[in-house]
Amino acid sequence: MSWVIRVPATTANLGAGFDSIGVALNLYLTLEAELSEEWEFIPLSDGMDDLPSDKTNLIYQIAFQVANQFGYNEVPACRVKMTSDIPLARGLGSSATAIVAGIELANVLLKLTLTTEQKLEIATAVEGHPDNVAPSLLGGCVIGHYDNELNWIHVPIHDLIFLAIIPSFELKTTEARSVLPATFSYKESVQASSVANVSVAAICQGNWELLGEMMEKDRFHQPYRKALIPHYDALTELVKEDVYGVFLSGAGPTMIALANEEIINQKLEQWKNAYPAFQWLTLQVENNGVTVNEI
Ligand code: HSE
């Protein structure tokens, strides 16, 4: 028996929605898993060669953890072919896709018939926040709050381009979180959360100009993290006039400009020529989440 599990990439935060807002994008981790004698992970895409091929692989670790949670002490062994076009450690949710894939793998192999709510709770508990895992599971935009219990709203998004500007270097989330302040004054947090509130309203109304304005006013993470990204200000200046807004995707280092198709058609070549060392990817929202098919 074999299964194909396809998990979309994500971008998180969208400015001030720190650890809370995320959107699924049309890049995918795809697993083809078939029952086998022992566990084996086979990377088929460029850039995946360093991923472990044995039980130390994050996907197995998560599947095993889910199995334990439901009273099993092992997951039936599989040979898993992995393909992915999601850049690793660039702020596009690659580890969240592995977490979601691991949950889905345990679900099919052990016939757990997990509900969407259960998958969301498990994935969020592993990650600590829902902003990447929830859109990977559900597609579209998910706005969530987690304090050992998850509350969330799903908002599909149409007709918006997410132009990813991807540096050639990796940035680990732990490093990007280490530059954030440990405390925040009451006054600052009231200001910062009002920016997030308007951002959410703008997303729900599809008011991308307003969302773009709010992205610039984020106080939760971008002002601290941008120093880690060479050319952050210059790139923002370059595209800002023409796009709705620019934000740091998740913990970075990828930056994303929100734009419409017309602008991309007019300007992309010019921007690419100005910063050829960056990879420029025109992405769309994936409004469907993970899919699992038995073949
Ligand atoms: N919200 C997270 C962060 C995303 O910005 O650190 C990466 O896990």
Short mmCIF file of C-alpha atoms and ligand atoms in Angstrom, two decimals:
data_model
loop_
_atom_site.label_atom_id
_atom_site.label_comp_id
_atom_site.label_asym_id
_atom_site.label_seq_id
_atom_site.Cartn_x
_atom_site.Cartn_y
_atom_site.Cartn_z
CA MET A 1 0.00 0.00 0.00
CA SER A 2 1.22 3.55 -0.63
CA TRP A 3 0.16 7.12 -0.03
CA VAL A 4 0.97 10.53 -1.48
CA ILE A 5 0.96 13.34 1.06
CA ARG A 6 1.29 16.89 -0.28
CA VAL A 7 1.82 19.77 2.17
CA PRO A 8 1.90 23.46 1.15
CA ALA A 9 4.58 25.92 2.29
CA THR A 10 3.55 28.91 4.38
CA THR A 11 4.48 32.44 5.21
CA ALA A 12 3.91 33.62 8.77
CA ASN A 13 3.33 36.87 10.67
CA LEU A 14 2.33 39.12 7.71
CA GLY A 15 3.77 42.02 9.67
CA ALA A 16 2.29 42.33 13.15
CA GLY A 17 0.51 38.94 13.30
CA PHE A 18 3.49 37.52 15.15
CA ASP A 19 3.09 33.79 15.92
CA SER A 20 -0.58 34.15 15.03
CA ILE A 21 -1.22 34.75 11.30
CA GLY A 22 -0.07 32.58 8.40
CA VAL A 23 -0.88 31.93 4.74
CA ALA A 24 -0.38 28.77 2.66
CA LEU A 25 1.56 29.25 -0.58
CA ASN A 26 1.88 27.17 -3.75
CA LEU A 27 5.19 25.45 -2.99
CA TYR A 28 4.98 21.89 -1.69
CA LEU A 29 6.63 19.11 0.25
CA THR A 30 5.42 15.84 -1.32
CA LEU A 31 5.92 12.42 0.24
CA GLU A 32 5.33 9.13 -1.47
CA ALA A 33 5.24 6.54 1.29
CA GLU A 34 4.99 2.78 0.83
CA LEU A 35 5.04 0.06 3.46
CA SER A 36 8.48 -1.50 3.74
CA GLU A 37 10.75 -3.60 5.98
CA GLU A 38 12.38 -0.62 7.62
CA TRP A 39 12.15 3.17 7.75
CA GLU A 40 13.95 4.96 4.93
CA PHE A 41 13.67 8.55 3.69
CA ILE A 42 14.84 9.19 0.12
CA PRO A 43 15.41 12.83 -0.89
CA LEU A 44 14.65 13.45 -4.56
CA SER A 45 14.97 17.25 -4.79
CA ASP A 46 18.01 19.51 -4.78
CA GLY A 47 18.92 20.85 -1.36
CA MET A 48 17.43 17.90 0.54
CA ASP A 49 20.56 15.75 0.62
CA ASP A 50 21.44 16.75 4.18
CA LEU A 51 18.09 15.58 5.56
CA PRO A 52 18.39 12.38 7.59
CA SER A 53 17.41 9.20 5.75
CA ASP A 54 16.71 7.22 8.94
CA LYS A 55 14.52 7.50 12.03
CA THR A 56 16.19 10.76 13.03
CA ASN A 57 14.21 12.42 10.20
CA LEU A 58 11.78 15.00 11.68
CA ILE A 59 8.88 13.45 9.75
CA TYR A 60 9.44 10.08 11.44
CA GLN A 61 9.99 11.74 14.84
CA ILE A 62 6.61 13.45 14.61
CA ALA A 63 4.83 10.31 13.35
CA PHE A 64 6.35 8.37 16.27
CA GLN A 65 5.30 11.04 18.76
CA VAL A 66 1.70 10.93 17.44
CA ALA A 67 1.73 7.12 17.61
CA ASN A 68 2.82 7.28 21.27
CA GLN A 69 0.14 9.85 22.03
CA PHE A 70 -2.48 7.38 20.80
CA GLY A 71 -1.06 4.36 22.64
CA TYR A 72 1.12 2.77 19.93
CA ASN A 73 4.80 2.13 20.48
CA GLU A 74 5.79 2.06 16.80
CA VAL A 75 4.64 3.25 13.38
CA PRO A 76 4.57 0.64 10.54
CA ALA A 77 7.82 1.06 8.59
CA CYS A 78 7.77 2.92 5.28
CA ARG A 79 10.04 3.80 2.41
CA VAL A 80 9.39 7.51 1.88
CA LYS A 81 10.37 9.40 -1.27
CA MET A 82 10.52 13.13 -0.57
CA THR A 83 10.32 15.92 -3.11
CA SER A 84 10.11 19.60 -2.28
CA ASP A 85 10.39 22.98 -3.95
CA ILE A 86 10.30 24.83 -0.60
CA PRO A 87 13.61 26.57 0.17
CA LEU A 88 14.90 25.30 3.55
CA ALA A 89 15.46 27.59 6.56
CA ARG A 90 14.29 30.66 4.63
CA GLY A 91 11.09 31.51 6.54
CA LEU A 92 8.74 29.60 4.22
CA GLY A 93 7.54 27.03 6.74
CA SER A 94 9.62 24.04 5.63
CA SER A 95 9.78 22.53 9.13
CA ALA A 96 6.04 23.04 9.62
CA THR A 97 5.45 21.04 6.44
CA ALA A 98 7.52 18.19 7.92
CA ILE A 99 5.45 18.32 11.14
CA VAL A 100 2.17 18.21 9.21
CA ALA A 101 3.49 15.39 6.99
CA GLY A 102 4.48 13.38 10.08
CA ILE A 103 1.01 13.76 11.60
CA GLU A 104 -0.67 12.71 8.35
CA LEU A 105 1.68 9.77 7.99
CA ALA A 106 0.86 8.46 11.48
CA ASN A 107 -2.82 9.09 10.77
CA VAL A 108 -2.93 6.89 7.65
CA LEU A 109 -0.51 4.21 8.85
CA LEU A 110 -2.28 3.69 12.17
CA LYS A 111 -5.80 4.48 10.86
CA LEU A 112 -6.24 7.07 13.61
CA THR A 113 -8.99 8.98 11.72
CA LEU A 114 -7.84 12.21 13.37
CA THR A 115 -10.16 15.19 13.02
CA THR A 116 -8.92 18.50 11.63
CA GLU A 117 -9.15 19.92 15.16
CA GLN A 118 -6.96 17.14 16.53
CA LYS A 119 -4.37 17.60 13.78
CA LEU A 120 -4.31 21.35 14.45
CA GLU A 121 -3.90 20.83 18.21
CA ILE A 122 -1.10 18.29 17.78
CA ALA A 123 0.80 20.35 15.18
CA THR A 124 0.47 23.56 17.19
CA ALA A 125 1.62 21.88 20.40
CA VAL A 126 4.75 20.64 18.58
CA GLU A 127 5.53 24.01 16.96
CA GLY A 128 4.43 26.17 19.90
CA HIS A 129 2.41 28.53 17.69
CA PRO A 130 -0.12 27.96 14.90
CA ASP A 131 1.04 30.46 12.27
CA ASN A 132 2.82 27.98 9.97
CA VAL A 133 1.24 24.62 10.76
CA ALA A 134 -2.39 25.77 10.63
CA PRO A 135 -2.30 27.10 7.04
CA SER A 136 -0.26 24.04 5.97
CA LEU A 137 -3.15 21.92 7.26
CA LEU A 138 -6.06 24.12 6.16
CA GLY A 139 -4.81 26.24 3.25
CA GLY A 140 -5.63 29.94 2.84
CA CYS A 141 -4.98 32.35 5.69
CA VAL A 142 -5.37 31.20 9.28
CA ILE A 143 -5.48 33.58 12.23
CA GLY A 144 -4.91 31.72 15.46
CA HIS A 145 -4.41 32.05 19.20
CA TYR A 146 -2.76 29.31 21.26
CA ASP A 147 -2.41 28.88 25.01
CA ASN A 148 -2.56 25.07 25.21
CA GLU A 149 -5.90 25.39 23.48
CA LEU A 150 -6.31 26.64 19.92
CA ASN A 151 -8.78 29.20 18.63
CA TRP A 152 -8.66 29.96 14.95
CA ILE A 153 -10.37 31.55 11.95
CA HIS A 154 -9.82 30.46 8.35
CA VAL A 155 -9.91 33.17 5.66
CA PRO A 156 -9.44 32.19 1.98
CA ILE A 157 -7.44 34.73 -0.07
CA HIS A 158 -7.84 35.30 -3.81
CA ASP A 159 -6.13 37.42 -6.48
CA LEU A 160 -3.06 38.43 -4.52
CA ILE A 161 0.56 37.76 -5.47
CA PHE A 162 3.10 36.97 -2.77
CA LEU A 163 6.43 37.91 -4.34
CA ALA A 164 9.10 36.11 -2.32
CA ILE A 165 12.55 37.72 -2.30
CA ILE A 166 14.80 34.94 -1.05
CA PRO A 167 18.40 35.52 0.07
CA SER A 168 20.99 32.84 -0.58
CA PHE A 169 21.72 32.31 3.14
CA GLU A 170 19.80 30.35 5.74
CA LEU A 171 18.53 31.85 9.01
CA LYS A 172 17.52 29.58 11.87
CA THR A 173 14.35 30.56 13.70
CA THR A 174 16.16 30.24 17.06
CA GLU A 175 18.68 32.87 15.94
CA ALA A 176 15.97 35.18 14.60
CA ARG A 177 14.02 34.83 17.88
CA SER A 178 17.11 35.54 19.99
CA VAL A 179 17.22 39.17 18.84
CA LEU A 180 13.67 39.89 20.05
CA PRO A 181 13.12 41.79 23.32
CA ALA A 182 12.36 39.72 26.41
CA THR A 183 9.85 42.29 27.69
CA PHE A 184 7.57 44.93 26.23
CA SER A 185 5.96 47.82 28.11
CA TYR A 186 2.18 47.98 28.58
CA LYS A 187 1.97 51.09 26.39
CA GLU A 188 4.05 49.54 23.61
CA SER A 189 2.03 46.34 23.64
CA VAL A 190 -1.25 48.26 23.34
CA GLN A 191 0.16 50.09 20.31
CA ALA A 192 1.61 46.92 18.79
CA SER A 193 -1.58 44.92 19.21
CA SER A 194 -3.68 47.71 17.64
CA VAL A 195 -1.51 47.37 14.51
CA ALA A 196 -2.20 43.62 14.56
CA ASN A 197 -5.94 44.22 15.05
CA VAL A 198 -6.18 46.48 12.00
CA SER A 199 -4.07 43.99 10.02
CA VAL A 200 -6.59 41.23 10.76
CA ALA A 201 -9.51 43.43 9.76
CA ALA A 202 -7.69 44.38 6.54
CA ILE A 203 -7.11 40.69 5.70
CA CYS A 204 -10.77 39.87 6.31
CA GLN A 205 -11.86 42.70 4.01
CA GLY A 206 -9.17 42.08 1.39
CA ASN A 207 -7.91 45.62 1.93
CA TRP A 208 -4.30 45.01 0.86
CA GLU A 209 -3.26 48.70 0.86
CA LEU A 210 -4.23 48.95 4.52
CA LEU A 211 -2.53 45.64 5.35
CA GLY A 212 0.61 46.95 3.64
CA GLU A 213 0.54 50.13 5.74
CA MET A 214 0.15 48.09 8.91
CA MET A 215 3.06 45.82 7.92
CA GLU A 216 5.36 48.84 8.07
CA LYS A 217 4.11 49.69 11.56
CA ASP A 218 4.80 46.27 13.07
CA ARG A 219 6.54 46.59 16.45
CA PHE A 220 6.66 42.94 17.45
CA HIS A 221 9.55 41.59 15.39
CA GLN A 222 10.55 43.26 12.11
CA PRO A 223 12.34 46.27 13.66
CA TYR A 224 14.62 43.86 15.56
CA ARG A 225 15.12 41.27 12.86
CA LYS A 226 15.80 43.42 9.83
CA ALA A 227 19.41 43.96 10.94
CA LEU A 228 19.94 40.24 10.26
CA ILE A 229 18.94 40.65 6.60
CA PRO A 230 21.44 42.51 4.38
CA HIS A 231 19.67 44.93 1.96
CA TYR A 232 16.34 44.77 3.87
CA ASP A 233 15.80 48.54 3.76
CA ALA A 234 17.13 48.97 0.22
CA LEU A 235 14.92 46.18 -1.13
CA THR A 236 11.90 47.64 0.65
CA GLU A 237 12.66 51.03 -0.89
CA LEU A 238 13.07 49.48 -4.33
CA VAL A 239 9.65 47.81 -4.47
CA LYS A 240 7.57 49.81 -1.97
CA GLU A 241 6.12 52.37 -4.39
CA ASP A 242 4.59 49.68 -6.59
CA VAL A 243 3.40 47.04 -4.14
CA TYR A 244 0.79 46.95 -1.36
CA GLY A 245 3.41 46.23 1.28
CA VAL A 246 6.53 44.31 2.23
CA PHE A 247 7.05 42.03 5.22
CA LEU A 248 9.55 39.59 6.65
CA SER A 249 8.28 36.06 5.96
CA GLY A 250 8.13 34.22 9.29
CA ALA A 251 11.48 34.50 11.03
CA GLY A 252 13.14 35.41 7.71
CA PRO A 253 15.42 35.77 5.87
CA THR A 254 12.90 35.80 2.98
CA MET A 255 11.05 39.05 2.43
CA ILE A 256 7.65 39.06 0.73
CA ALA A 257 6.02 41.86 -1.25
CA LEU A 258 2.25 41.76 -1.69
CA ALA A 259 1.36 42.80 -5.21
CA ASN A 260 -1.04 42.36 -8.09
CA GLU A 261 -0.24 40.56 -11.32
CA GLU A 262 -0.03 43.71 -13.43
CA ILE A 263 2.75 45.18 -11.31
CA ILE A 264 4.66 41.91 -11.32
CA ASN A 265 4.45 41.79 -15.13
CA GLN A 266 5.69 45.37 -15.39
CA LYS A 267 8.43 45.42 -12.76
CA LEU A 268 9.76 41.99 -11.91
CA GLU A 269 12.55 41.88 -14.51
CA GLN A 270 13.80 45.29 -13.43
CA TRP A 271 13.83 44.27 -9.74
CA LYS A 272 15.55 40.96 -10.50
CA ASN A 273 18.24 42.81 -12.42
CA ALA A 274 18.81 45.19 -9.50
CA TYR A 275 19.23 42.31 -7.00
CA PRO A 276 20.25 39.19 -8.97
CA ALA A 277 21.78 37.46 -5.92
CA PHE A 278 18.27 37.02 -4.50
CA GLN A 279 15.84 34.42 -5.81
CA TRP A 280 12.58 36.14 -6.83
CA LEU A 281 9.58 33.79 -6.74
CA THR A 282 6.07 34.80 -7.74
CA LEU A 283 3.77 32.79 -5.47
CA GLN A 284 0.04 32.43 -5.06
CA VAL A 285 -2.09 31.50 -2.08
CA GLU A 286 -2.93 27.79 -1.83
CA ASN A 287 -6.46 27.84 -0.49
CA ASN A 288 -6.50 24.08 0.09
CA GLY A 289 -4.34 22.56 2.79
CA VAL A 290 -2.56 19.23 2.97
CA THR A 291 -3.88 16.42 0.76
CA VAL A 292 -3.49 12.69 1.35
CA ASN A 293 -4.21 10.18 -1.40
CA GLU A 294 -3.96 6.42 -1.31
CA ILE A 295 -2.56 5.02 -4.54
N1 HSE B 1 6.17 33.30 14.05
C1 HSE B 1 7.43 32.63 13.98
C2 HSE B 1 8.54 33.65 14.13
C3 HSE B 1 7.55 31.94 12.64
O1 HSE B 1 8.41 34.73 13.53
O2 HSE B 1 9.51 33.40 14.84
C4 HSE B 1 8.70 30.99 12.60
O3 HSE B 1 8.45 29.86 13.39
#
